[in-house]
PDB file of N, CA, C and O in Angstrom:
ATOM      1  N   UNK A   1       5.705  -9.511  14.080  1.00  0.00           N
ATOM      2  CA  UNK A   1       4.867 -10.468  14.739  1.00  0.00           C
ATOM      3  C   UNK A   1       4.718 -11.745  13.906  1.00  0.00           C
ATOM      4  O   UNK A   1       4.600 -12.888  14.348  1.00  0.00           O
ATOM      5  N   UNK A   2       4.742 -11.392  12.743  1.00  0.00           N
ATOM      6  CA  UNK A   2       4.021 -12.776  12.011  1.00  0.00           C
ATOM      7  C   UNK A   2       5.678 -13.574  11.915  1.00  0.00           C
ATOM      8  O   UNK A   2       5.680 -14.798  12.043  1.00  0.00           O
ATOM      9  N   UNK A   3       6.979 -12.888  11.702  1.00  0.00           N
ATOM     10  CA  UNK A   3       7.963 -14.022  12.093  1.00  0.00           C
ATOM     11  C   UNK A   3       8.003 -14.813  13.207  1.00  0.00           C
ATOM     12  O   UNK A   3       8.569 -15.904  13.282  1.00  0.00           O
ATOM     13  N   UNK A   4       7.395 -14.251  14.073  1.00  0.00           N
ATOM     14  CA  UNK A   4       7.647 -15.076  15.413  1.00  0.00           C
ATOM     15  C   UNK A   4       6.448 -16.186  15.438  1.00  0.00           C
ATOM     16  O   UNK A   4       6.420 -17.361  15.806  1.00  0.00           O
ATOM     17  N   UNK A   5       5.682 -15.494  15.008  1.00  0.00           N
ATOM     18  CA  UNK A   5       4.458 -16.781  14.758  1.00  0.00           C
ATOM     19  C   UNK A   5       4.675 -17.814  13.746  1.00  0.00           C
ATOM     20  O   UNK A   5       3.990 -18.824  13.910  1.00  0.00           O
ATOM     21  N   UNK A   6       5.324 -17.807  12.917  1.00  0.00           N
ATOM     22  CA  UNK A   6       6.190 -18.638  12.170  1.00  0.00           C
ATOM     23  C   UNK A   6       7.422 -19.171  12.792  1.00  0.00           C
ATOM     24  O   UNK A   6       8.032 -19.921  12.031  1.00  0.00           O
ATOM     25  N   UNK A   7       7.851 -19.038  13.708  1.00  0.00           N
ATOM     26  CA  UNK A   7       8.467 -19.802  14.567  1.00  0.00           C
ATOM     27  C   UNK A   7       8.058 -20.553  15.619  1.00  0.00           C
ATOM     28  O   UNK A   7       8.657 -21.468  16.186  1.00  0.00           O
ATOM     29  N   UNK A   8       6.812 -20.014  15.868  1.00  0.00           N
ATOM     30  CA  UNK A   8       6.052 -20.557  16.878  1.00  0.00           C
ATOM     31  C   UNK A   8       5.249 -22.032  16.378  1.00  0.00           C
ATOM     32  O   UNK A   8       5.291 -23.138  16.917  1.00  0.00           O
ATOM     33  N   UNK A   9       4.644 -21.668  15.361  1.00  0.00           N
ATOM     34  CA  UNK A   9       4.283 -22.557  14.637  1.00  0.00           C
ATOM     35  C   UNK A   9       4.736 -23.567  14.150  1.00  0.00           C
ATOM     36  O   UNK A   9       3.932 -24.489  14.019  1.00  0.00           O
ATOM     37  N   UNK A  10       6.196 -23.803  13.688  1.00  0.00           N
ATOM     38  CA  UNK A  10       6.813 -24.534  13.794  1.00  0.00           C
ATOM     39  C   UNK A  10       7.493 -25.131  14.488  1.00  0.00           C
ATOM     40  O   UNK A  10       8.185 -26.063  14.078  1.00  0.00           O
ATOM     41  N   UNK A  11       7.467 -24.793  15.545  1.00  0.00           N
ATOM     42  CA  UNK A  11       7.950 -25.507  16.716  1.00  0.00           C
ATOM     43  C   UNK A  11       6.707 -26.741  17.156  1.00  0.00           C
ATOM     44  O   UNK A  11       6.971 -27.925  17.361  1.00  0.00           O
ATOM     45  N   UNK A  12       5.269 -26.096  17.239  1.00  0.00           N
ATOM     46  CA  UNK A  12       4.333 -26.927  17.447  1.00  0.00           C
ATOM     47  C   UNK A  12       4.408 -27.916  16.360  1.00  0.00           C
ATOM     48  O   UNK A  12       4.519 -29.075  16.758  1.00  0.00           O
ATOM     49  N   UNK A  13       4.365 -27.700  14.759  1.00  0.00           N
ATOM     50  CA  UNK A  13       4.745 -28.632  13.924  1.00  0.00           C
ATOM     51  C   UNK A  13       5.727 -29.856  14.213  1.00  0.00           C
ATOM     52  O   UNK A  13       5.312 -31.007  14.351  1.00  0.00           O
ATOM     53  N   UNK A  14       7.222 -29.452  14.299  1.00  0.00           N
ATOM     54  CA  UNK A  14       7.903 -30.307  14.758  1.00  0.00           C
ATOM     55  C   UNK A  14       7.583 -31.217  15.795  1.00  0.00           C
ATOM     56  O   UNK A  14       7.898 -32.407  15.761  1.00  0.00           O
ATOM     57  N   UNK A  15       6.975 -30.688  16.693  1.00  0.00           N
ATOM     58  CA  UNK A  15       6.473 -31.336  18.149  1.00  0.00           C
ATOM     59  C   UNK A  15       5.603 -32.406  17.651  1.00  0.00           C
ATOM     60  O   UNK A  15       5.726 -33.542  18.108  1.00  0.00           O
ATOM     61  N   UNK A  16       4.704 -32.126  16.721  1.00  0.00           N
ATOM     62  CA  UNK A  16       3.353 -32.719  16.332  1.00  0.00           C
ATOM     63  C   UNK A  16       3.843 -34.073  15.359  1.00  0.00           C
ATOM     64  O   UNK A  16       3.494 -35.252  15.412  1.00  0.00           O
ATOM     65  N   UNK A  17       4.710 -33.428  14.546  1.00  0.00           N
ATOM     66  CA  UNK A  17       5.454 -34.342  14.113  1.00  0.00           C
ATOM     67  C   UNK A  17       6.164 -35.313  14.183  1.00  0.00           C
ATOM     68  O   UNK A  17       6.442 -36.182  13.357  1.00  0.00           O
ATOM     69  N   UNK A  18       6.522 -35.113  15.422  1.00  0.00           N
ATOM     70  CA  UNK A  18       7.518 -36.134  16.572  1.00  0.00           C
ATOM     71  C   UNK A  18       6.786 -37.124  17.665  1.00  0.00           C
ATOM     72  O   UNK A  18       7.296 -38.124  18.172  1.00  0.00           O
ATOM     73  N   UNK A  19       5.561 -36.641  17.887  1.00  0.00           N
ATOM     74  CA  UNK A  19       4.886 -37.287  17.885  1.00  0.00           C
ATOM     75  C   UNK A  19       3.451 -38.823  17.157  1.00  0.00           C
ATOM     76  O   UNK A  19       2.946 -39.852  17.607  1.00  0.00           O
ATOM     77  N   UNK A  20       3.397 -38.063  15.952  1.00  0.00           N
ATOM     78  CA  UNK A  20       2.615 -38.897  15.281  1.00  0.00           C
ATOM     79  C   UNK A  20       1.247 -38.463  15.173  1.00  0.00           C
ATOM     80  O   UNK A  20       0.317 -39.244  15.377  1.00  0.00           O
ATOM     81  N   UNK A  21       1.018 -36.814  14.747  1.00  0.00           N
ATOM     82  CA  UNK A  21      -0.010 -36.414  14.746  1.00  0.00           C
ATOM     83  C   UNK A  21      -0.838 -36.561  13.340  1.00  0.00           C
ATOM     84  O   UNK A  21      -0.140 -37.052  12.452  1.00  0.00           O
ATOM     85  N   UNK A  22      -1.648 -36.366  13.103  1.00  0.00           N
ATOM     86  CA  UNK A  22      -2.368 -36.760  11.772  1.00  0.00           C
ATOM     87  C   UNK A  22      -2.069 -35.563  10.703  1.00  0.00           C
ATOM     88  O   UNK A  22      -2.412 -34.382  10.648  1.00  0.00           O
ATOM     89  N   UNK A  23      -1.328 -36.353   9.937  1.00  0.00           N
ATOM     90  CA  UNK A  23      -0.700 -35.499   8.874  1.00  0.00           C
ATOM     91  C   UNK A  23      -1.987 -34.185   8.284  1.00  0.00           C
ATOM     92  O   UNK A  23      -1.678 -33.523   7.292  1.00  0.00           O
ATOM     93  N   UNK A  24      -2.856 -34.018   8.721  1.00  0.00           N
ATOM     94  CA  UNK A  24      -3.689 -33.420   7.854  1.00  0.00           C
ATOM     95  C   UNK A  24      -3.662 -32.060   8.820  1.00  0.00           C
ATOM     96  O   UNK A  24      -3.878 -30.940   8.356  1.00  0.00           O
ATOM     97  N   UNK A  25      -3.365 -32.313  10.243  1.00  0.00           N
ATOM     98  CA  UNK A  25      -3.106 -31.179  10.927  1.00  0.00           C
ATOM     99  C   UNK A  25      -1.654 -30.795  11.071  1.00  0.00           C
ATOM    100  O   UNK A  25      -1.230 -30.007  11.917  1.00  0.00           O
ATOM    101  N   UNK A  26      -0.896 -31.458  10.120  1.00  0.00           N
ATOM    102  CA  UNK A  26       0.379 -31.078   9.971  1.00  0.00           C
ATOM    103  C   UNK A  26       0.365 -29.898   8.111  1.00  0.00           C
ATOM    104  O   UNK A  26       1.098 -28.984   7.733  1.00  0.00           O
ATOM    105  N   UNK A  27      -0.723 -30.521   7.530  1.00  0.00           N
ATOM    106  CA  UNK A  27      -0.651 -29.632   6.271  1.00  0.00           C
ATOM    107  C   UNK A  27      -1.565 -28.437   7.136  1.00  0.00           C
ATOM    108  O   UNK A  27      -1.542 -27.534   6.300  1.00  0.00           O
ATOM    109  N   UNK A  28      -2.289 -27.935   8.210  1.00  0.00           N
ATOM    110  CA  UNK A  28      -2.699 -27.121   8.177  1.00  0.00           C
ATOM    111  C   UNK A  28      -1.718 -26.474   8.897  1.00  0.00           C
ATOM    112  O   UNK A  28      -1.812 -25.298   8.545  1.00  0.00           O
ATOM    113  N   UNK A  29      -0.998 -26.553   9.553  1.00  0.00           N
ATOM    114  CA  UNK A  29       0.109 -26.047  10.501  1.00  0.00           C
ATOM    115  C   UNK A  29       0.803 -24.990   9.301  1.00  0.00           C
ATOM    116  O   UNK A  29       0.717 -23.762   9.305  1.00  0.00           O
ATOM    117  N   UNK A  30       1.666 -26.037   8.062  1.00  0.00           N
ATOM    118  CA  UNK A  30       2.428 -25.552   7.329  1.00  0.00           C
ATOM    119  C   UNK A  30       1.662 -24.572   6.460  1.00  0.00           C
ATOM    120  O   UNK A  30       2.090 -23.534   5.956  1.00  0.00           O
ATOM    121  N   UNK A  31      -0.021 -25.302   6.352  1.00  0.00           N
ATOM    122  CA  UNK A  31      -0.248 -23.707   5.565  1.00  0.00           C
ATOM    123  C   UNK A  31      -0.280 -22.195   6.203  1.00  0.00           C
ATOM    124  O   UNK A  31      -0.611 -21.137   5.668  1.00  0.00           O
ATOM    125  N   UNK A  32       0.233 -22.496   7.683  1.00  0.00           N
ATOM    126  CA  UNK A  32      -0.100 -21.559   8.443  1.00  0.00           C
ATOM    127  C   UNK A  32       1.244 -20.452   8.734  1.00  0.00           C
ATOM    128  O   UNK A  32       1.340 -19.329   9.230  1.00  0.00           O
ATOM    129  N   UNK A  33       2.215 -21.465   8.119  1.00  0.00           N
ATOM    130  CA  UNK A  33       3.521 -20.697   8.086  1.00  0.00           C
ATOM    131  C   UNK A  33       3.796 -20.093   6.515  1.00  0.00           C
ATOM    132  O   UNK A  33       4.489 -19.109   6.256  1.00  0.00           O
ATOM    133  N   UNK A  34       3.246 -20.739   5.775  1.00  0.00           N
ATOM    134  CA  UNK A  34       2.643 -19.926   4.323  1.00  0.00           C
ATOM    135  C   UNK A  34       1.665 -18.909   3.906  1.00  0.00           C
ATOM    136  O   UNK A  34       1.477 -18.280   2.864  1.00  0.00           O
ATOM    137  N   UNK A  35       1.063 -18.959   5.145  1.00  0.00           N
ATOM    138  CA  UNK A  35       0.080 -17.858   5.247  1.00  0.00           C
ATOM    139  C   UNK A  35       0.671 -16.794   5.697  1.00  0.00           C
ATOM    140  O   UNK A  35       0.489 -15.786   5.013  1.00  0.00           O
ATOM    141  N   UNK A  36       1.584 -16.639   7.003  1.00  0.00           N
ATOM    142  CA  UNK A  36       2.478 -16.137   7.688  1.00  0.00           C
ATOM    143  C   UNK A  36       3.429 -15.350   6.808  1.00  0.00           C
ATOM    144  O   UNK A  36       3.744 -14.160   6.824  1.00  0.00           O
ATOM    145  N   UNK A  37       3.787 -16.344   6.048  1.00  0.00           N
ATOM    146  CA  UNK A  37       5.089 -15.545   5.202  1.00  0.00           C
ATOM    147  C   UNK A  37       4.682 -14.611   4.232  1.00  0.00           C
ATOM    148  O   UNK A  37       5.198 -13.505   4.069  1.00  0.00           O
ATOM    149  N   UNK A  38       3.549 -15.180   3.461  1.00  0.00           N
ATOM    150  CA  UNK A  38       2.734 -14.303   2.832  1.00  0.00           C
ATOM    151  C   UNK A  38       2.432 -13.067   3.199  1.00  0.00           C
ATOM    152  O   UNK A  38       2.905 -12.134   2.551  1.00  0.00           O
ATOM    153  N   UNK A  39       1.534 -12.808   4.377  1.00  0.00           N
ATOM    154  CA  UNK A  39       1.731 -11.372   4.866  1.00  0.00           C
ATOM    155  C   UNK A  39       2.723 -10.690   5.400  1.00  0.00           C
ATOM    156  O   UNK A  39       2.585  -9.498   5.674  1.00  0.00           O
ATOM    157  N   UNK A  40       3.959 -11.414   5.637  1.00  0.00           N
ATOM    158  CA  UNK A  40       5.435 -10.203   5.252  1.00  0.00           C
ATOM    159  C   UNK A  40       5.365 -10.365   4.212  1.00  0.00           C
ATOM    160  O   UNK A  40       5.510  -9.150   4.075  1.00  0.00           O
ATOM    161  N   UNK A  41       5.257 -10.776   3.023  1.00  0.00           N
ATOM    162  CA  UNK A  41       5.713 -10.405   1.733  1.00  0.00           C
ATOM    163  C   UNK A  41       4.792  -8.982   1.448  1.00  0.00           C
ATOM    164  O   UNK A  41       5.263  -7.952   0.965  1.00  0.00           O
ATOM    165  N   UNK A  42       3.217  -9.200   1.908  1.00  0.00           N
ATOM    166  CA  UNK A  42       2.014  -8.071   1.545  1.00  0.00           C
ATOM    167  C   UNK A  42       2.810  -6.878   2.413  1.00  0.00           C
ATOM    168  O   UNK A  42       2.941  -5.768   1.896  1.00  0.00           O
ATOM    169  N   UNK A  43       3.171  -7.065   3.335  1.00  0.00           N
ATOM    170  CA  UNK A  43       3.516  -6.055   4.510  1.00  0.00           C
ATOM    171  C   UNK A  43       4.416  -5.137   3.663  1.00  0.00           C
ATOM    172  O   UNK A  43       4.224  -3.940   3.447  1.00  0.00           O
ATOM    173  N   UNK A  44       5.541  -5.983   3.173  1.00  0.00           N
ATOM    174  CA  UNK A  44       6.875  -4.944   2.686  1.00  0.00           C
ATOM    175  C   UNK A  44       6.571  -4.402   1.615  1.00  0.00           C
ATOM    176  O   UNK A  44       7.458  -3.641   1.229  1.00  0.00           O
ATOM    177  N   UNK A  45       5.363  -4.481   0.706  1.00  0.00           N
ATOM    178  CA  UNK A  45       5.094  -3.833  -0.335  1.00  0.00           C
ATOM    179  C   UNK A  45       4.649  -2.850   0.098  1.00  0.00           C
ATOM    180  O   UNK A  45       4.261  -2.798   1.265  1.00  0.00           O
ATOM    181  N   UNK A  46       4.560  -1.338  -1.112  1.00  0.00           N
ATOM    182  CA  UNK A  46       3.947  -0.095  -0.952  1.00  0.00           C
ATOM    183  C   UNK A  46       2.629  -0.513  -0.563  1.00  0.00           C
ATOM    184  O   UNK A  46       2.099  -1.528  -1.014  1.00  0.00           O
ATOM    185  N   UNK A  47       1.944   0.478   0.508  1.00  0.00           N
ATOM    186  CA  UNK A  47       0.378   0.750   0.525  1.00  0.00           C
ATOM    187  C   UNK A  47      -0.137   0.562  -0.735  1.00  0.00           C
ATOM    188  O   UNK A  47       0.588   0.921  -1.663  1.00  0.00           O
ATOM    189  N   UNK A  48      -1.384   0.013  -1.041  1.00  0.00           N
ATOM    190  CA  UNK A  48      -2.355  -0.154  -2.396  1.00  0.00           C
ATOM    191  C   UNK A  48      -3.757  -0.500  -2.395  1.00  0.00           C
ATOM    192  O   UNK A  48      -3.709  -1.723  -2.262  1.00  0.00           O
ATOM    193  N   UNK A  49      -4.521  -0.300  -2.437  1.00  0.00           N
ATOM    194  CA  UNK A  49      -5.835  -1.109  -2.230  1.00  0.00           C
ATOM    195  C   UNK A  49      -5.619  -2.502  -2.574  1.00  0.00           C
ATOM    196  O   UNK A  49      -6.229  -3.247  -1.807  1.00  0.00           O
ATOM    197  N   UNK A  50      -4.922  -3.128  -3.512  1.00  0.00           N
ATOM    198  CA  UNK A  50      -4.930  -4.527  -3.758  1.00  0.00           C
ATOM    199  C   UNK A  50      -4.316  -4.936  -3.062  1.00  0.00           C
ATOM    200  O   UNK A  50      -4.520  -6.149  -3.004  1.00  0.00           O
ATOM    201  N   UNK A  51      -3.007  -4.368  -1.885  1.00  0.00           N
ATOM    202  CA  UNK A  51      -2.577  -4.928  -1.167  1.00  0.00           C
ATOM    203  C   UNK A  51      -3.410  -5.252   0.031  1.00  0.00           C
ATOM    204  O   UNK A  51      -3.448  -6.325   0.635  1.00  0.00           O
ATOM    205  N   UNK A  52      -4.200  -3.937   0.327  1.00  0.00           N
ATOM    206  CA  UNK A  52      -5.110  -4.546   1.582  1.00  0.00           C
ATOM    207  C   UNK A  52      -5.912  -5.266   1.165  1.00  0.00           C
ATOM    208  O   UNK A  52      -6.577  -5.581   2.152  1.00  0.00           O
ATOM    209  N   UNK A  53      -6.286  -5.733   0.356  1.00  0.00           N
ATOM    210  CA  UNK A  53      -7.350  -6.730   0.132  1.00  0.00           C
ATOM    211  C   UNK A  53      -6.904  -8.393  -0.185  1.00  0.00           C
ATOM    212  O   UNK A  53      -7.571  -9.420  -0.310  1.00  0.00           O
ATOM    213  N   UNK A  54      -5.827  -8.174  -0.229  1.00  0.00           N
ATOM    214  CA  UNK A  54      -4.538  -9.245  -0.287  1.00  0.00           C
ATOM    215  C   UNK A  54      -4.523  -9.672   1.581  1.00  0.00           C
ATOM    216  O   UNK A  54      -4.894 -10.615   2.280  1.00  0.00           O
ATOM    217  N   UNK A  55      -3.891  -8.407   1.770  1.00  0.00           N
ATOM    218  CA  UNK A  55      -3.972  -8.460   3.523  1.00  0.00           C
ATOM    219  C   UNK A  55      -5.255  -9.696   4.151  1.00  0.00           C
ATOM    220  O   UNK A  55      -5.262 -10.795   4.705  1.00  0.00           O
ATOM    221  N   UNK A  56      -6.357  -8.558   3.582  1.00  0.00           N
ATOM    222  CA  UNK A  56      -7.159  -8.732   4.293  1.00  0.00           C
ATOM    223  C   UNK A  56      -7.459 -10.610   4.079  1.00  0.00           C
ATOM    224  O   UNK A  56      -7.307 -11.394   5.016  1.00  0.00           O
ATOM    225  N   UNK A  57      -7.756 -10.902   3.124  1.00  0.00           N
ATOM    226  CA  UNK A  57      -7.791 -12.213   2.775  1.00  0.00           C
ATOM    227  C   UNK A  57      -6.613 -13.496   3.381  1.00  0.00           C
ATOM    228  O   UNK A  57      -6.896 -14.678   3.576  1.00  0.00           O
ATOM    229  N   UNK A  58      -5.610 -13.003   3.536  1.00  0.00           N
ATOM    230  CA  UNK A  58      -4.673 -13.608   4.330  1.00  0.00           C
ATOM    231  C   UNK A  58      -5.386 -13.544   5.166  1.00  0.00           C
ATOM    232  O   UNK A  58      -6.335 -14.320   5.270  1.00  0.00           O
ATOM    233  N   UNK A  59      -5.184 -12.787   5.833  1.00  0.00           N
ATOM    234  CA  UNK A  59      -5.810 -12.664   7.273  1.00  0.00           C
ATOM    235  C   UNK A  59      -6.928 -13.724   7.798  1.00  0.00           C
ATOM    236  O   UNK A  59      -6.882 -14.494   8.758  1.00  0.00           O
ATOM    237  N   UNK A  60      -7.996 -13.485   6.790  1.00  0.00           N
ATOM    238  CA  UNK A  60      -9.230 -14.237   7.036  1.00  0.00           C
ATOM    239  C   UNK A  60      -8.855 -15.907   6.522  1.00  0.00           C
ATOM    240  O   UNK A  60      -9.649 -16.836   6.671  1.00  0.00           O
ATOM    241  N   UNK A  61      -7.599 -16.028   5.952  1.00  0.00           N
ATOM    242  CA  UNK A  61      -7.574 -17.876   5.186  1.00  0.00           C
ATOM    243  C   UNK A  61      -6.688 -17.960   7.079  1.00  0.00           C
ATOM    244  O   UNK A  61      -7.333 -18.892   7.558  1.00  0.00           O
ATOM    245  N   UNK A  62      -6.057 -17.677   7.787  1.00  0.00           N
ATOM    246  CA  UNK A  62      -5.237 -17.200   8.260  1.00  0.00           C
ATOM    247  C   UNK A  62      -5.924 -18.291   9.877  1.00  0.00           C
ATOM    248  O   UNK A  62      -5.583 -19.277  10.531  1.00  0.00           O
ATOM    249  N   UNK A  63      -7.064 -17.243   9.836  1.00  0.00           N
ATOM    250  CA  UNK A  63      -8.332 -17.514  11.459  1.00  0.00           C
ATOM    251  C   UNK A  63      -8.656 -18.578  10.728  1.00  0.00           C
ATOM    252  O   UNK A  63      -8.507 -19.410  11.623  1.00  0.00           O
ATOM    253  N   UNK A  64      -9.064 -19.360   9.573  1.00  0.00           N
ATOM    254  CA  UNK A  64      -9.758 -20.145   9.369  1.00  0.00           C
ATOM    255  C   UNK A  64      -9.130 -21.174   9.486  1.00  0.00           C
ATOM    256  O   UNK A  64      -9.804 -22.179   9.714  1.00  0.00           O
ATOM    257  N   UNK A  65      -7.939 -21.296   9.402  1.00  0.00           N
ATOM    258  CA  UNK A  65      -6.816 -22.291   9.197  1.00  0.00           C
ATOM    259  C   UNK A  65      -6.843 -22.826  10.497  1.00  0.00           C
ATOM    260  O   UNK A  65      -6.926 -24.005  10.844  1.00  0.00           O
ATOM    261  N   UNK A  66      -6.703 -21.056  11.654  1.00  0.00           N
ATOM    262  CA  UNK A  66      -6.628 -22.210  13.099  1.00  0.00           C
ATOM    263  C   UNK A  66      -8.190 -22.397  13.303  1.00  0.00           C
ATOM    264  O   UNK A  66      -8.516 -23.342  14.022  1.00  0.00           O
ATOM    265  N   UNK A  67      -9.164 -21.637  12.775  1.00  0.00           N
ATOM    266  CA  UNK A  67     -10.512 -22.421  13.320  1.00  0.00           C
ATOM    267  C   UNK A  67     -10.371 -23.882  12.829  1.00  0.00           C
ATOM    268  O   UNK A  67     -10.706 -24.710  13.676  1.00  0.00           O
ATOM    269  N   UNK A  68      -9.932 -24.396  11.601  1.00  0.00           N
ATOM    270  CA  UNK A  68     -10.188 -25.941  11.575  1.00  0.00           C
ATOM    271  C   UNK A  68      -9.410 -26.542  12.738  1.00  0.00           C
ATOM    272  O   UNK A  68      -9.919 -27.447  13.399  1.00  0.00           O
ATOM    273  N   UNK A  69      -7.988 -25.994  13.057  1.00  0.00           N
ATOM    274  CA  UNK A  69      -7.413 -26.854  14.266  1.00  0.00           C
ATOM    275  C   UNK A  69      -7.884 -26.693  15.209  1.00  0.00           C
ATOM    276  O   UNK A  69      -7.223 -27.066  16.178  1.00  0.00           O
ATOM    277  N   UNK A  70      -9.142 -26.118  15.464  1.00  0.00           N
ATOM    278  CA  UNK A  70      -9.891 -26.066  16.835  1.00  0.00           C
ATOM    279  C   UNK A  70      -9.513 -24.757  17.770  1.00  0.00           C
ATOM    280  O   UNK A  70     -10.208 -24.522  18.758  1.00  0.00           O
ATOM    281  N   UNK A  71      -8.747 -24.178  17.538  1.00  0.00           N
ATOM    282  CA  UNK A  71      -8.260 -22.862  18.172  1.00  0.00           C
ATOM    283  C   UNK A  71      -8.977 -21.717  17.882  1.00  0.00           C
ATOM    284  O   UNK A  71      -9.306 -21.370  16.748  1.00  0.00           O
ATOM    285  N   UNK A  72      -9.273 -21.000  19.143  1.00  0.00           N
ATOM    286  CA  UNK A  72      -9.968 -19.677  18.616  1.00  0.00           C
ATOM    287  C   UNK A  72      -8.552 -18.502  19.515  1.00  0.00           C
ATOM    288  O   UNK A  72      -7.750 -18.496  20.448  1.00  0.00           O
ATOM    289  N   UNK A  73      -9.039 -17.725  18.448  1.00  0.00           N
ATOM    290  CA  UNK A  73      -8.113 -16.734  18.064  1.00  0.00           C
ATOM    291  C   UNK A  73      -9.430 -15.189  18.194  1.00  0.00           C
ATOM    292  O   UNK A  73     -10.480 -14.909  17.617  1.00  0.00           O
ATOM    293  N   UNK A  74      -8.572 -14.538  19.296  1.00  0.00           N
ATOM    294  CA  UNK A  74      -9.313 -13.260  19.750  1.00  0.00           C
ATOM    295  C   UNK A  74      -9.071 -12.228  19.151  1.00  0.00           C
ATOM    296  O   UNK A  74      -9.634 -11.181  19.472  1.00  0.00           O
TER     297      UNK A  74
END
């Protein structure tokens, strides 16, 4: 899931980009495909408590990233 949302995401990037959107919702976009990649990296590691708490924190920088772009996420 999170590759495709990293594709997804960048597609809106590019778009946003091509347009002339305000670079500041272009650094939150990209942190959003860094966030993304991040949890495949947490994913492919062994189970650990530090990994879920790794997880989990992605996760939560993750919603917050699209709460600043105004998106709510169910």
């Amino acid at each position: 899931m999170n590759r495709e949302e990293i594709q997804r995401i960048t597609l809106i990037r590019n778009a946003a980009v091509q347009i002339g959107v305000d670079p500041m919702h272009i650094c939150f976009l990209d942190t959003l495909v860094e966030l993304n990649a991040k949890m495949i990296q947490v994913g492919s590691q062994p189970l650990s408590t530090n990994g879920l708490l790794e997880m989990f924190w992605t996760c939560s920088s993750i919603r917050a990233a699209w709460a600043a772009l105004n998106v709510k996420i169910d």
